[in-house]
XYZ file of C-alpha atoms in Angstrom:
712
model
C 8.770 -38.323 -2.529
C 12.365 -37.567 -3.373
C 11.331 -34.532 -5.824
C 9.368 -32.916 -3.210
C 12.190 -33.191 -0.850
C 14.243 -30.980 -3.487
C 12.145 -28.155 -2.537
C 12.869 -28.002 1.186
C 15.473 -25.139 2.794
C 18.528 -24.365 1.200
C 20.757 -26.300 3.576
C 23.317 -28.316 1.632
C 23.979 -31.376 3.740
C 27.416 -32.806 4.263
C 28.657 -35.876 6.199
C 31.746 -36.124 8.108
C 31.242 -39.641 8.705
C 31.386 -42.168 6.028
C 28.975 -44.618 7.738
C 25.531 -43.509 7.789
C 22.262 -44.748 9.019
C 18.995 -44.942 7.216
C 17.800 -42.224 9.426
C 20.966 -40.266 8.292
C 19.915 -40.854 4.663
C 16.589 -39.843 5.462
C 17.761 -36.555 6.970
C 20.249 -35.885 4.325
C 17.442 -36.241 1.647
C 15.099 -33.957 3.273
C 17.891 -31.190 3.843
C 19.291 -31.375 0.106
C 18.772 -28.542 -1.987
C 19.259 -28.258 -5.629
C 19.954 -25.018 -6.731
C 18.917 -22.970 -9.734
C 15.683 -23.633 -11.773
C 16.320 -27.047 -12.902
C 14.333 -29.012 -10.473
C 12.672 -26.620 -8.089
C 9.017 -26.264 -7.939
C 6.786 -23.851 -6.435
C 3.589 -24.734 -4.620
C 1.929 -21.223 -5.960
C 1.662 -22.683 -9.201
C -0.200 -25.681 -7.992
C 1.566 -27.893 -10.425
C 4.703 -29.828 -9.880
C 6.196 -28.345 -13.040
C 9.874 -27.253 -12.932
C 10.438 -23.583 -12.799
C 12.738 -23.883 -15.874
C 9.616 -25.228 -17.806
C 7.073 -22.662 -16.600
C 6.089 -19.819 -19.178
C 5.723 -17.430 -16.055
C 8.083 -15.518 -13.608
C 8.390 -17.107 -10.220
C 11.000 -16.463 -7.540
C 11.503 -17.968 -4.321
C 13.164 -16.790 -0.977
C 14.380 -20.106 0.594
C 15.110 -20.623 4.173
C 19.006 -20.527 3.686
C 18.826 -16.830 2.496
C 16.387 -15.960 5.515
C 18.988 -17.379 7.940
C 22.013 -15.567 6.121
C 20.344 -12.338 6.277
C 18.755 -12.728 9.722
C 15.216 -11.936 8.228
C 12.591 -11.040 10.704
C 10.431 -8.880 8.449
C 8.913 -9.527 4.987
C 10.181 -5.756 4.063
C 13.647 -7.318 4.242
C 12.975 -10.450 2.489
C 11.527 -8.879 -0.707
C 14.696 -6.943 -1.399
C 16.098 -9.968 -3.032
C 13.644 -10.207 -5.900
C 13.201 -8.056 -8.723
C 10.354 -5.886 -9.405
C 9.154 -6.028 -5.742
C 9.379 -2.974 -3.493
C 7.880 -1.665 -0.131
C 5.825 1.657 -0.735
C 5.086 2.278 2.814
C 3.561 1.086 6.017
C 0.256 1.994 7.988
C 1.895 2.866 11.475
C 4.488 0.594 11.110
C 1.724 -2.122 11.877
C 1.680 -3.527 8.476
C 3.605 -2.952 5.130
C 2.530 -2.126 1.675
C 4.129 -3.411 -1.320
C 4.353 -2.674 -5.037
C 4.539 -5.277 -7.791
C 5.694 -4.664 -11.126
C 4.701 -0.862 -10.538
C 1.005 -1.422 -8.911
C 0.203 -1.703 -5.434
C -0.569 -5.299 -4.363
C -4.086 -5.547 -2.709
C -3.843 -6.740 0.860
C -7.364 -8.034 0.557
C -6.487 -10.754 -2.386
C -2.567 -10.749 -3.252
C -1.190 -12.655 -0.380
C -1.599 -16.283 0.268
C -0.550 -19.109 2.855
C 0.365 -22.229 1.533
C -1.950 -21.122 -1.681
C -4.653 -19.838 0.205
C -6.043 -16.486 1.382
C -4.514 -15.072 4.445
C -4.994 -12.285 6.899
C -2.851 -9.478 5.972
C -3.045 -6.643 8.174
C -0.514 -7.784 10.598
C 3.097 -8.547 10.243
C 3.531 -11.102 7.794
C 6.742 -12.754 8.740
C 6.874 -15.733 11.326
C 9.398 -18.212 11.958
C 7.136 -21.049 10.909
C 7.872 -19.793 7.440
C 10.069 -22.103 5.272
C 10.225 -20.118 2.195
C 8.581 -17.212 0.252
C 7.203 -17.412 -3.339
C 6.551 -14.595 -5.720
C 4.462 -15.034 -8.571
C 4.628 -12.044 -10.865
C 2.167 -10.446 -13.005
C -1.563 -11.522 -13.130
C -2.544 -14.818 -11.288
C -6.347 -14.767 -11.978
C -5.933 -18.546 -13.286
C -4.932 -19.764 -9.890
C -6.432 -17.097 -7.482
C -9.030 -15.162 -9.323
C -9.852 -11.343 -7.853
C -6.228 -10.116 -7.466
C -4.363 -6.975 -8.323
C -2.031 -7.503 -11.677
C 1.489 -7.013 -10.206
C 2.302 -10.020 -8.031
C 1.075 -12.636 -5.690
C 3.087 -13.314 -2.657
C 2.788 -16.867 -0.981
C 4.248 -18.283 2.417
C 5.148 -21.678 2.622
C 5.015 -22.981 6.219
C 7.212 -25.409 7.712
C 5.831 -29.142 7.817
C 6.405 -31.900 10.481
C 9.598 -33.849 9.888
C 9.999 -37.810 10.484
C 13.343 -37.274 12.370
C 14.057 -35.764 15.704
C 14.763 -32.130 14.867
C 15.552 -29.328 17.728
C 16.381 -26.038 17.123
C 16.985 -23.078 19.703
C 18.110 -19.598 18.566
C 18.395 -16.261 20.493
C 18.626 -13.006 18.481
C 19.804 -9.896 20.142
C 20.730 -6.547 18.800
C 20.812 -2.740 19.310
C 17.611 -0.725 20.349
C 16.547 -3.359 22.875
C 16.062 -6.248 20.081
C 15.416 -9.505 21.844
C 14.212 -12.292 19.836
C 14.089 -16.023 21.255
C 12.861 -18.807 18.534
C 12.079 -22.530 19.009
C 11.455 -25.091 16.370
C 10.864 -28.861 17.251
C 9.784 -31.648 15.016
C 10.005 -35.556 15.180
C 7.663 -38.481 15.050
C 5.094 -39.445 17.816
C 4.953 -42.926 16.893
C 7.366 -45.688 16.338
C 5.938 -46.145 12.868
C 6.489 -42.478 11.981
C 3.225 -42.114 10.768
C 2.128 -39.500 13.132
C 4.297 -36.277 13.016
C 4.859 -33.029 14.801
C 6.149 -29.726 14.522
C 6.214 -26.694 16.667
C 7.530 -23.095 16.186
C 7.398 -20.408 18.805
C 9.016 -16.909 18.828
C 8.687 -13.931 20.891
C 9.965 -10.437 20.223
C 10.511 -7.216 22.124
C 12.284 -4.034 20.509
C 12.576 -0.536 20.555
C 13.141 1.769 17.691
C 15.873 4.323 16.818
C 12.735 6.807 16.447
C 11.856 8.175 19.800
C 9.191 6.700 22.098
C 8.527 3.816 19.813
C 8.505 0.038 20.863
C 6.929 -3.156 20.245
C 6.323 -6.829 21.466
C 4.816 -9.676 19.287
C 4.884 -13.542 19.812
C 3.865 -16.572 17.588
C 2.942 -20.203 18.528
C 2.466 -22.485 15.455
C 2.018 -26.185 16.031
C 1.306 -28.646 13.193
C 0.544 -32.485 12.815
C 0.843 -34.863 9.958
C -0.895 -38.038 9.992
C -0.036 -40.480 7.438
C -3.122 -42.509 7.389
C -1.895 -44.794 4.497
C 1.088 -44.704 2.431
C -1.056 -42.888 -0.336
C -3.172 -40.839 2.285
C -1.802 -37.964 4.262
C -3.671 -35.326 6.576
C -1.754 -32.191 7.792
C -3.304 -30.067 10.470
C -1.602 -26.665 11.326
C -2.659 -23.964 13.850
C -1.231 -20.410 13.795
C -1.648 -17.866 16.901
C 0.233 -14.695 16.871
C -0.232 -11.354 18.852
C 1.382 -8.011 17.764
C 1.383 -4.621 20.240
C 3.244 -1.751 19.202
C 3.502 2.010 19.161
C 1.505 3.583 16.296
C 4.300 5.268 14.163
C 2.751 8.090 11.901
C 5.904 9.063 9.978
C 7.030 12.460 9.029
C 5.678 15.402 7.342
C 8.312 17.712 6.066
C 8.199 21.434 7.726
C 7.521 23.032 4.348
C 6.125 20.076 2.512
C 8.989 19.353 0.301
C 11.581 16.363 0.497
C 14.415 18.660 1.017
C 12.758 19.976 3.991
C 13.065 16.850 5.704
C 16.850 17.961 6.616
C 15.304 20.546 8.983
C 14.456 17.872 11.443
C 15.917 14.727 12.813
C 14.822 11.394 11.303
C 14.345 9.970 14.707
C 11.617 12.669 15.555
C 8.266 11.076 16.615
C 5.242 13.146 15.904
C 2.507 10.809 17.191
C 1.561 9.906 20.856
C 3.537 7.130 22.967
C 0.309 5.852 24.179
C -1.370 5.322 20.673
C -0.677 1.680 19.512
C -1.161 -0.705 16.886
C -2.773 -4.247 18.248
C -3.313 -6.990 16.025
C -4.471 -10.414 16.996
C -4.885 -13.566 14.912
C -6.129 -17.206 15.329
C -5.850 -19.520 12.071
C -6.498 -23.117 11.602
C -5.347 -25.162 8.093
C -6.236 -28.593 7.284
C -4.675 -29.934 4.163
C -5.605 -33.601 3.156
C -3.459 -35.278 0.191
C -4.161 -38.436 -1.565
C -1.940 -39.956 -4.102
C -4.427 -41.914 -6.538
C -1.604 -43.216 -8.869
C 1.842 -42.425 -9.686
C 0.553 -39.730 -12.386
C -2.726 -38.435 -10.413
C -3.064 -36.860 -6.970
C -5.796 -34.772 -5.405
C -5.528 -31.993 -2.551
C -7.765 -30.470 -0.416
C -7.429 -27.588 1.898
C -9.845 -26.125 4.343
C -9.268 -23.258 6.554
C -10.702 -20.778 9.049
C -8.890 -17.397 10.027
C -9.969 -15.070 12.482
C -8.270 -11.507 13.257
C -9.026 -8.509 15.375
C -7.126 -5.298 14.643
C -7.124 -2.117 16.446
C -5.575 1.098 15.306
C -5.135 4.089 17.503
C -3.642 6.405 14.559
C -2.306 9.944 14.715
C -2.613 11.618 11.415
C -1.820 15.153 9.994
C -4.877 16.672 7.996
C -2.572 19.817 6.645
C 0.068 17.456 5.564
C 2.808 20.094 6.625
C 3.598 22.372 9.478
C 3.616 26.149 9.602
C 6.545 28.158 9.364
C 7.323 28.140 13.208
C 7.045 24.194 13.095
C 3.396 24.155 14.704
C 1.723 20.836 13.423
C -2.006 20.027 13.286
C -2.663 16.704 14.534
C -5.751 14.309 14.885
C -6.551 10.845 15.917
C -8.617 8.027 14.358
C -9.365 5.013 16.078
C -11.045 2.170 14.623
C -11.504 -1.895 15.292
C -11.850 -4.308 12.423
C -13.232 -8.100 13.203
C -12.222 -10.095 10.139
C -13.091 -13.850 9.595
C -11.970 -15.789 6.508
C -13.284 -19.277 5.679
C -12.669 -21.443 2.627
C -11.898 -24.750 0.755
C -10.065 -25.552 -2.210
C -9.805 -28.921 -4.306
C -7.458 -29.571 -6.745
C -6.735 -32.470 -9.113
C -3.267 -32.636 -10.553
C -1.738 -35.329 -12.975
C -0.202 -36.142 -16.183
C -0.953 -38.117 -19.053
C 0.085 -38.647 -22.674
C -1.790 -39.001 -26.175
C -0.421 -39.310 -29.583
C 3.104 -38.621 -28.374
C 1.734 -35.164 -26.504
C 2.471 -35.109 -22.720
C -0.218 -33.208 -20.735
C 0.673 -31.572 -17.163
C -2.883 -30.604 -16.045
C -4.443 -29.261 -12.866
C -8.197 -29.083 -12.421
C -9.461 -27.204 -9.553
C -12.251 -25.473 -7.564
C -12.380 -22.879 -4.562
C -14.576 -21.053 -2.278
C -13.848 -18.302 -0.059
C -15.726 -16.072 2.340
C -14.635 -13.111 4.198
C -16.471 -11.141 6.554
C -15.333 -7.961 8.390
C -16.787 -5.440 10.657
C -15.369 -2.046 11.533
C -15.945 0.111 14.497
C -14.612 3.561 14.651
C -14.733 6.856 16.299
C -15.065 10.305 14.953
C -11.508 11.979 14.327
C -10.442 14.059 17.463
C -8.372 17.079 17.165
C -5.277 16.930 19.480
C -3.674 19.961 21.302
C -1.136 22.069 19.481
C 2.119 20.384 18.742
C 5.422 21.907 17.492
C 7.908 19.666 15.895
C 10.834 21.542 16.963
C 10.089 21.407 20.607
C 7.857 18.409 20.825
C 5.835 17.659 24.180
C 4.151 14.287 24.614
C 1.378 12.994 26.748
C -1.065 16.158 26.765
C -3.892 14.829 25.273
C -6.261 11.918 26.648
C -6.592 9.683 23.834
C -10.144 8.401 23.041
C -10.916 4.694 23.148
C -12.651 2.549 20.842
C -16.544 1.627 21.652
C -17.138 -1.075 19.477
C -17.066 -4.810 20.113
C -17.107 -7.937 18.347
C -20.577 -9.681 17.658
C -22.410 -6.234 17.764
C -25.820 -7.437 16.078
C -26.747 -3.775 14.837
C -23.370 -3.333 13.127
C -23.498 -3.728 9.461
C -20.846 -6.334 8.277
C -19.163 -6.297 4.908
C -18.458 -9.339 2.875
C -16.828 -10.634 0.025
C -17.376 -14.238 -1.250
C -15.410 -15.911 -4.281
C -16.108 -19.006 -6.214
C -13.931 -20.237 -8.788
C -13.282 -23.059 -10.853
C -10.289 -23.498 -13.182
C -8.632 -25.798 -15.480
C -4.878 -25.465 -17.036
C -3.083 -27.965 -19.390
C 0.614 -27.666 -20.487
C 1.081 -29.667 -23.498
C 4.735 -30.673 -24.198
C 5.527 -31.576 -27.871
C 8.390 -32.685 -29.790
C 10.554 -34.426 -27.306
C 9.239 -31.780 -24.765
C 10.972 -29.043 -26.549
C 7.665 -27.123 -27.349
C 5.433 -26.340 -24.462
C 1.891 -24.746 -24.874
C -0.001 -23.740 -21.929
C -3.862 -23.134 -21.675
C -5.905 -22.430 -19.129
C -9.177 -20.494 -17.935
C -10.966 -19.918 -14.798
C -14.510 -19.168 -14.286
C -15.362 -16.758 -11.428
C -18.246 -15.634 -9.620
C -17.255 -12.951 -7.094
C -19.990 -11.272 -4.696
C -19.243 -8.252 -2.697
C -21.552 -6.179 -0.484
C -22.717 -5.252 3.280
C -25.411 -7.232 5.300
C -27.516 -4.615 6.930
C -29.652 -4.806 9.932
C -32.759 -3.324 11.386
C -31.011 -0.772 13.482
C -29.072 0.087 10.074
C -31.205 -0.360 7.046
C -30.334 -1.053 3.644
C -29.785 2.086 1.900
C -32.021 3.056 -1.188
C -31.197 1.508 -4.543
C -28.473 -0.864 -2.785
C -27.462 -4.127 -4.368
C -24.674 -6.435 -3.936
C -21.807 -6.338 -6.558
C -21.776 -9.534 -8.448
C -19.108 -10.252 -10.917
C -18.798 -13.282 -13.354
C -15.680 -12.732 -15.399
C -13.376 -15.407 -17.291
C -9.804 -15.435 -17.053
C -7.737 -16.960 -19.587
C -4.168 -17.688 -19.952
C -2.007 -18.690 -22.978
C 1.597 -19.153 -23.147
C 4.332 -20.774 -25.629
C 7.542 -22.181 -24.032
C 10.234 -23.231 -26.420
C 13.461 -25.071 -25.084
C 16.263 -25.239 -27.850
C 18.680 -26.782 -25.082
C 17.913 -28.891 -21.901
C 18.763 -26.043 -19.710
C 17.356 -22.943 -21.650
C 13.943 -22.044 -22.324
C 12.324 -19.069 -23.882
C 8.680 -18.108 -23.507
C 5.747 -15.638 -24.253
C 2.698 -15.440 -22.290
C -0.811 -13.420 -22.369
C -2.769 -13.075 -19.100
C -5.639 -11.180 -17.707
C -6.803 -10.214 -14.033
C -9.733 -8.205 -12.504
C -10.387 -6.519 -9.065
C -13.604 -6.462 -7.408
C -14.396 -2.903 -5.978
C -17.718 -3.483 -4.741
C -20.459 -0.970 -3.390
C -19.114 2.546 -2.151
C -20.637 3.627 0.855
C -19.818 7.245 0.487
C -21.539 7.609 -3.053
C -24.082 5.028 -2.679
C -23.046 3.648 -6.112
C -21.603 0.451 -7.504
C -18.021 0.576 -8.750
C -16.799 -1.161 -11.671
C -14.231 -3.871 -11.504
C -10.425 -2.799 -12.218
C -9.335 -5.078 -14.962
C -5.702 -5.614 -16.396
C -4.275 -7.426 -19.266
C -0.453 -8.436 -19.345
C 2.100 -9.447 -22.365
C 5.168 -11.103 -21.068
C 8.236 -12.624 -22.850
C 10.937 -14.224 -21.010
C 14.008 -16.538 -20.869
C 15.271 -18.990 -18.206
C 18.623 -21.127 -17.715
C 20.392 -23.082 -15.538
C 24.036 -23.240 -15.252
C 26.835 -25.223 -13.250
C 24.860 -28.536 -13.703
C 21.661 -26.758 -12.294
C 23.032 -25.194 -9.281
C 22.822 -21.618 -10.701
C 19.402 -20.345 -12.036
C 18.981 -17.144 -14.380
C 15.469 -15.673 -15.305
C 14.856 -12.654 -17.623
C 11.464 -11.279 -18.185
C 10.164 -8.305 -20.296
C 6.377 -7.109 -19.647
C 3.489 -4.873 -20.249
C 0.683 -4.568 -18.072
C -2.308 -2.451 -18.693
C -4.630 -1.487 -16.060
C -8.094 0.046 -16.558
C -10.738 1.368 -14.426
C -8.769 2.233 -11.547
C -10.446 3.622 -8.328
C -7.826 6.260 -7.052
C -7.408 8.964 -4.396
C -5.983 12.134 -4.534
C -5.001 13.600 -1.094
C -3.886 17.379 0.328
C -6.965 19.046 -1.877
C -8.197 22.121 -0.079
C -11.564 22.057 -1.907
C -13.886 19.858 -4.243
C -11.565 19.183 -7.657
C -13.010 20.449 -11.184
C -12.148 16.942 -12.435
C -14.529 14.180 -12.619
C -14.891 12.641 -9.081
C -17.045 10.331 -7.126
C -16.539 11.947 -3.713
C -14.584 14.644 -1.651
C -13.915 14.583 1.885
C -13.665 18.293 3.054
C -12.135 17.358 6.684
C -9.742 14.395 5.288
C -9.050 16.852 2.027
C -9.144 13.834 -0.142
C -10.962 13.185 -3.380
C -11.982 9.642 -4.717
C -12.427 8.723 -8.504
C -12.892 5.758 -10.775
C -11.471 5.515 -14.328
C -8.630 5.906 -16.461
C -5.624 3.659 -17.779
C -2.274 3.114 -16.188
C 0.474 1.099 -17.833
C 3.526 -0.679 -16.625
C 6.466 -1.624 -18.592
C 9.834 -3.238 -17.520
C 12.513 -5.562 -17.700
C 13.463 -7.968 -14.638
C 16.432 -10.012 -14.181
C 16.892 -12.636 -11.088
C 20.248 -14.739 -10.753
C 20.303 -17.220 -7.736
C 21.977 -20.253 -6.588
C 25.568 -21.431 -5.978
C 28.589 -20.747 -8.091
C 30.882 -23.222 -6.297
C 29.895 -25.327 -3.121
C 31.134 -22.551 -0.977
C 29.911 -19.351 -2.842
C 26.149 -18.524 -3.281
C 24.790 -15.408 -4.744
C 21.426 -13.714 -5.377
C 21.112 -10.892 -7.768
C 17.778 -9.026 -8.502
C 17.496 -6.052 -10.615
C 14.650 -4.287 -12.769
C 14.007 -1.342 -14.666
C 10.207 -0.693 -14.504
C 8.372 2.419 -16.061
C 4.851 2.562 -14.626
C 2.861 5.783 -15.796
C -0.486 7.234 -16.432
C -1.637 6.842 -20.068
C -5.102 8.699 -19.171
C -6.741 9.499 -15.910
C -9.197 12.191 -14.529
C -6.910 13.409 -11.751
C -3.344 13.020 -13.063
C -1.326 14.066 -16.390
C -0.455 11.604 -18.832
C 3.042 10.340 -18.643
C 3.235 10.818 -14.845
C 5.049 8.209 -12.956
C 2.688 6.166 -10.422
C 3.299 6.866 -6.665
C 6.007 4.721 -5.141
C 7.367 3.163 -8.223
C 11.255 3.302 -8.298
C 12.049 2.898 -12.140
C 15.513 1.144 -11.354
C 16.443 -1.224 -8.413
C 19.593 -3.417 -8.034
C 20.113 -5.658 -5.130
C 23.140 -8.454 -4.725
C 23.767 -10.662 -1.720
C 26.746 -12.865 -1.554
C 27.672 -15.648 0.938
C 31.016 -17.438 1.217
C 31.556 -20.536 3.600
C 34.735 -22.262 4.187
C 34.112 -26.108 4.232
C 37.836 -27.488 4.731
C 40.587 -26.858 6.989
C 40.895 -25.293 10.499
C 38.277 -22.693 9.920
C 35.895 -24.889 8.588
C 32.177 -23.421 9.496
C 33.255 -19.916 9.107
C 30.909 -18.016 6.860
C 30.988 -14.495 5.382
C 28.239 -12.453 3.798
C 27.833 -9.211 1.812
C 24.827 -7.274 0.312
C 24.271 -4.017 -1.696
C 20.579 -2.892 -2.179
C 19.653 0.065 -4.283
C 16.306 1.654 -5.034
C 15.992 4.704 -7.468
C 14.367 7.544 -6.887
C 10.403 7.831 -7.094
C 7.316 10.229 -6.580
C 5.907 10.249 -3.242
C 2.349 10.845 -5.107
C 1.081 10.283 -8.719
C 0.519 14.115 -8.886
C 4.706 14.137 -9.569
C 5.137 17.378 -7.589
C 8.622 18.270 -8.402
C 9.603 19.028 -4.835
C 8.468 15.858 -3.621
C 10.937 13.494 -5.609
C 12.237 10.895 -3.026
C 15.997 10.531 -3.783
C 17.475 7.451 -4.318
C 18.774 5.168 -1.638
C 21.278 2.616 -1.367
C 22.589 0.372 1.896
C 25.237 -2.273 2.464
C 24.741 -5.087 4.619
C 27.508 -7.548 6.053
C 27.483 -10.684 8.148
C 30.012 -13.295 9.516
C 28.986 -16.397 10.848
C 30.108 -19.666 12.332
C 29.010 -23.183 12.923
C 30.695 -26.160 14.795
C 28.593 -29.290 15.181
C 25.424 -28.483 16.726
C 26.335 -24.913 17.581
C 26.006 -21.659 15.381
C 26.400 -18.061 15.652
C 25.930 -15.187 13.442
C 26.625 -11.256 13.430
C 24.783 -9.300 10.796
C 25.045 -5.483 10.423
C 22.502 -3.802 8.428
C 22.843 -0.380 6.621
C 26.702 -0.531 7.332
C 27.382 3.122 6.080
C 24.423 4.569 7.854
C 22.874 6.094 4.949
C 19.634 8.026 5.016
C 16.471 6.927 3.233
C 12.934 7.209 3.282
C 9.714 5.518 2.146
C 6.733 7.853 1.261
C 3.187 7.725 -0.087
C 1.000 10.896 -0.115
C 3.119 13.381 1.345
C 3.824 11.215 4.152
C 7.666 10.048 4.878
C 8.748 7.119 6.662
C 12.524 7.024 7.503
C 14.410 3.818 6.781
C 16.208 2.207 9.477
C 19.663 3.595 10.612
C 22.673 1.207 11.039
C 21.743 -1.577 13.351
C 23.546 -4.736 14.394
C 21.935 -8.152 15.465
C 23.698 -11.256 17.088
C 22.352 -14.867 17.084
C 23.271 -17.620 19.055
C 21.947 -20.971 18.851
C 22.032 -24.752 18.588
C 20.358 -27.619 16.558
C 20.440 -31.131 17.169
C-alpha cells in the first residue's frame, strides 16, 4: 500500500508538532511525494513498474503543479510536457491536440482512469488528481489509437481521513470559480469512504460578446469489502454552455493581415452557443490475490449530448472592404459509451529471471447519433463595422431516441499480454508484448433510412506488437530502445459509399532516464521516428474539384477528402521535473519535432504538417520559504515558447504563424489551514495565435487570477 501512496499529489507534507497520532501518520503517507522517476508509477501503463524502468516515454502533470499554475484548462496543463501542443479548438467548446507531430484522435486517444472517455466537452475538472501522457503508439494498452500520444486523466479517490477544502478563484473578465473537495470515512472502521468534488465557473472573455458557464458534480464511494477486496464507484455529471467562438479570418487571407483587425473582434453571433452535457458512472473492483498477484475490473457507462450552433466562413476571407460571408451550421450529437476491462497484473521469477506481466482483455461499444440542419447563409457582415443580432438563427430539430435516425457505432475487442523480463541483477530488461484486436465500425440503418447498396461494416483484426530493451548501467540511470505499432479505424464513408482502409503507424524510439538528488529530480530524454501511412486527409479552400486523386469534393464547403500518403515525424524530447532543493521545484519541457510529408496525393513532399511547431521550450520554477517569519510564502515563474508553424499542410508562405512566447508569474502564501495565490498569465501581454485550415484563434491577453481557500 505504501508504494501506491507515493503516486499521490505533489504535496510534501511537513509536521510542526513532534507528537503525531496514528491518524497523522496515515495522512502524512498519503500526501508524501517522491519526486523524479525513481518510484513514481503511472496507471496509464497498467503495471506498477517504476517509470525509470519503463522503455517508453511517460510524463505526469501532478496536483501540485496544477495548483501552482492555477490550471483550469487542459490546454494550459499540457504546456508542461514536451512534444504535446494545442492546435486549435472547435468554437472554444473543446480543444484539439497534437502529439509528436500528429493530431490526436478525440474518439480514441483520451482516457479516464485508463478507459475511453467523452472528449467533445471541456476535459478538465476539479476531480482530477493528475494527468498522464504516454507518448508514441499505445496500441498494446488501448488498441485503435492515433500514434502521437495518449492522455489519461486520473481522478481523485476517497481518503480514509477527514479532508475539507474550499477554494474561490476570481479574476479579470468576470472570472468566478468556487470549488469544493470533501472526503472522509462513513464508518468507524473506515471501510466505507467517500469523496465529493464540485465546482462552478462563470466567465466572460477578452473577445467581444463571448461568455460561458459550466459546473461539475463528482461524488465517489470506496468500499473496502475485505482487506484484499476493494470496490470504487464514481459518478461524474458536468454541463458546459458557452458562446460559440468561430475565431478570426484574415482580411486578405494572410497571417500579416490579422494586424488590420483587433484580436478581440468577434465574427460570430452572440446567440450561437456550444452546449455540452455529460453523465458518466465508473465501477472499479480490485482484488489482491497475493503479494505478487492482483486482478482489476473496470466497468463504465457514459452518456453525452452536444449541440453546436456554429458560425463559419465558406470563403475563408473577406473582400477588400471587409465584407465577410457567414454561414450557420447547427447539429446535435448523442453519444453513449459502455465497456469493461479486466487486467491480471503480477510478478514471478524463473531461473533467476524476474517477470513483471499484465494479461488483460477489454470491450468497448460507442454509439452516436447526429442530427443536423442544412447550412443557412446569414446577412452580410462587415468585420470593420460589425453589427450583431440581425439574424434569426435556426434551431436543431432532432431529438434523442429518434427510431428512424441511423446510428453510427464502433465496437472494440482486445486481448493483450505483456511481460517485462529483468535479468542480470535487473540490469537488463526485455519487454515483449502483443495485442489481438477486433474492431467493428459501421452504421445501423432503419426502414425509413435503408441500408445503402454494397454497404458493409468495417471489420479489422490487426495484431499490435511491442518489443523493447532497457539497460541500467547505474541504479538511477537507464537507456532503452523500443519498437511499436498502431492503427486507426476509419470505417465506411457515407459521402463516397466506400470502405476506407485503416491508418497504420510504426515507431522506433531511443531514450534515457535518470534520477538525481536521491530520486527527487527526474530527467527523461527520447529520440523517435514515427511513420504513418494511409492517411485520411482533407484540403480546404478549394474553388473547384482538385486534379489530384480524391474521394470526394464538397462544392459548398469547398473541401476535398482523400486517402493515401505517408507522413513522418522525427524528434527529440527532454523533460526534467522534480525538486532541486526542499524549497525549489522545477519543470522543464523542450522538444524539436520535424513532422513532414514523405508522399501524399494532395501535398508536396517535404511540407511541414499542419499545426506542428518544430521547436518548443517551457520552464516553470516554484520556490517556497519553509523557515523563518515568512514561512509559507511562495513564488512561481514560467516561460513558455512555441515556434512558428503552418496553418495548413499546403505550407502557403503567407500563412506561417509566427513564434509565440509568454511569461507567467505567481505569488502565494499559506498559513495553517488558509492559503491564497495570485497568478498573472502572459505577463508581457504578447500576441499569439492558434491556427488550422486558414482559421485563426487569438491566445489570451494578460490575465490575473486570485484564489483564496481553506483546507482542514
